[in-house]
Amino acid sequence: MTPFLVILCAPSGAGKTTIAQRLVRTRKDVGFSISATTRAPRRGERNGKAYYFISREKFEQLKQRNELLECAQYAGEWYGTLKSEVKRLEDLGRHVLLDIEVQGAAQIRAQYPPPASVSIFVLPPSPRALIQRLQRRESESADSLVRRLERAVSELREAPAFDYIVVNDKLATAVGTVGKIIDAEKRRTERTDDLKEQLEALSQALEDEAAALKARRTKAKPLQKV
Ligand code: 5GP
């Protein structure tokens, strides 16, 4: 099956990164696209795992060299999807999971319209849940928190453009729902590469069987009374 892109979008703090991490941990058919960013690593974030943490100069170079599939600014920092990363995962035959913000999602959807991509928007269960999650990130300054909340409001406006909406009420349920969406997408008729051949072979076998049955029935003559 030709791999497709799974765009996972949500306001920062809705829990989509945790959903993405769980998904790639539990599914062999999905790989996580590691983005490049100019923001500083948070505590516990390692280079080449959550992100490739790079300088603004290096990010500019990537843009100039056309090495990014999409990019956007978020809370004063740059984020971008590396073409090489998407290709690496596609070559492994995995569906590519993109944990990105809405501008990037729009750029990807334009280049990979469905069924080449499927877009999922994750909602927090409540405003409080989102605010608390952001506050728990000790690295967030008050300024950055305000910017992320303002950004969340504008991102929510884009949610209707997505193919699916998932409320992250309970993490395990949300992960399960996103998994089911991926499974359903895999079964789209457009994705069944050899569908025509499969249907032809099935029809031919059924036609042959029907013809054989008919022939046997006409051969078997009724018994004559003596
Ligand atoms: P954070 O700084 O909280 O890790 O990410 C901030 C926002 O940037 C999140 O909404 C995240 O999904 C998004 N983001 C992460 N990587 C990319 C990327 O490669 N491209 C775009 N457009 N957004 C990204």
Coordinates of N, CA, C and O and ligand atoms in Angstrom, one line a residue, residues 8 10-12 16-17 35-36 39 42 45 51 70-72 74 79-81 99-101 103-105 137 140 148 155, ligand 1:
L8 N -1.6 15.4 12.3 CA -2.2 15.6 13.6 C -2.0 17.0 14.1 O -0.9 17.5 14.2
A10 N -3.5 20.4 16.6 CA -4.2 20.7 17.8 C -3.6 22.0 18.4 O -2.4 22.2 18.1
P11 N -4.4 22.7 19.2 CA -3.7 23.8 19.9 C -2.7 23.2 20.8 O -2.9 22.1 21.4
S12 N -1.6 23.9 21.0 CA -0.5 23.5 21.9 C -1.1 23.2 23.3 O -1.8 24.1 23.8
K16 N -1.6 16.4 21.8 CA -1.4 15.7 20.6 C 0.0 15.0 20.5 O 0.1 14.0 19.9
T17 N 1.0 15.6 21.1 CA 2.3 15.0 21.1 C 2.3 13.7 21.8 O 2.9 12.7 21.4
S35 N 10.6 16.9 13.2 CA 10.6 18.2 12.6 C 11.9 18.9 13.0 O 12.6 18.6 14.0
A36 N 12.2 20.0 12.2 CA 13.3 20.9 12.6 C 12.7 22.1 13.3 O 11.6 22.6 12.9
R39 N 13.3 26.5 18.2 CA 13.1 26.7 19.7 C 14.1 25.9 20.5 O 14.6 24.9 20.0
R42 N 13.2 21.6 25.6 CA 12.6 21.7 27.0 C 13.4 20.6 27.7 O 14.0 19.7 27.2
E45 N 14.0 16.8 26.5 CA 14.0 16.7 25.1 C 15.4 16.5 24.5 O 16.2 17.3 24.7
Y51 N 12.7 16.6 18.2 CA 12.9 17.6 17.2 C 14.4 17.5 16.8 O 15.2 17.0 17.6
E70 N 7.1 21.9 4.4 CA 6.3 23.1 4.9 C 7.0 23.7 6.0 O 7.9 23.0 6.6
C71 N 6.7 24.9 6.4 CA 7.2 25.5 7.6 C 6.3 26.6 8.0 O 5.5 27.2 7.3
A72 N 6.4 26.9 9.3 CA 5.6 28.0 9.9 C 6.3 28.5 11.2 O 7.1 27.8 11.8
Y74 N 5.8 29.8 15.0 CA 4.9 29.5 16.1 C 5.5 30.1 17.4 O 6.6 29.7 17.7
Y79 N 9.3 26.3 12.8 CA 9.2 24.8 12.8 C 9.0 24.4 11.4 O 8.3 25.1 10.6
G80 N 9.5 23.2 11.0 CA 9.4 22.8 9.6 C 9.5 21.3 9.5 O 10.2 20.6 10.2
T81 N 8.8 20.7 8.5 CA 8.9 19.3 8.2 C 9.9 19.1 7.1 O 9.9 19.7 6.0
D99 N 3.1 15.9 13.4 CA 2.6 16.6 14.6 C 2.9 18.1 14.3 O 4.0 18.5 14.6
I100 N 2.0 18.8 13.7 CA 2.3 20.2 13.2 C 1.1 21.1 13.6 O 0.0 20.7 13.9
E101 N 1.4 22.4 13.4 CA 0.4 23.4 13.7 C -0.4 23.7 12.4 O -0.1 23.1 11.3
Q103 N -1.0 26.1 10.1 CA -0.5 26.7 8.8 C 0.2 25.6 8.0 O 0.1 25.5 6.8
G104 N 1.0 24.9 8.8 CA 1.8 23.8 8.1 C 0.8 22.7 7.6 O 1.0 22.2 6.5
A105 N -0.2 22.4 8.4 CA -1.2 21.4 8.0 C -1.9 21.9 6.6 O -2.0 21.0 5.7
R137 N 4.1 23.1 32.0 CA 5.4 23.1 31.3 C 6.2 24.3 31.9 O 6.0 25.4 31.5
E140 N 7.6 27.3 30.1 CA 6.8 28.4 29.4 C 6.8 29.7 30.3 O 6.4 29.6 31.5
R148 N 0.7 31.4 23.3 CA 0.2 30.1 23.0 C -1.3 30.0 23.1 O -2.0 29.4 22.3
E155 N -6.2 28.9 16.1 CA -6.1 27.5 15.5 C -7.5 26.8 15.5 O -7.8 26.1 14.6
Ligands
5GP1 P1 6.1 22.8 20.7 O1 7.0 24.0 20.8 O2 5.0 22.9 21.8 O3 6.8 21.5 20.6 O4 5.3 23.0 19.3 C1 4.6 24.1 19.0 C2 3.7 23.9 17.8 O5 4.5 23.6 16.6 C3 2.8 22.6 18.0 O6 1.5 22.9 17.5 C4 3.5 21.6 17.1 O7 2.6 20.6 16.6 C5 4.0 22.5 16.0 N1 5.0 21.9 15.1 C6 5.9 21.0 15.5 N2 6.7 20.6 14.4 C7 6.2 21.3 13.4 C8 6.5 21.4 12.0 O8 7.4 20.7 11.5 N3 5.8 22.2 11.2 C9 4.8 23.0 11.7 N4 4.2 23.8 10.8 N5 4.5 23.0 13.0 C10 5.1 22.1 13.8

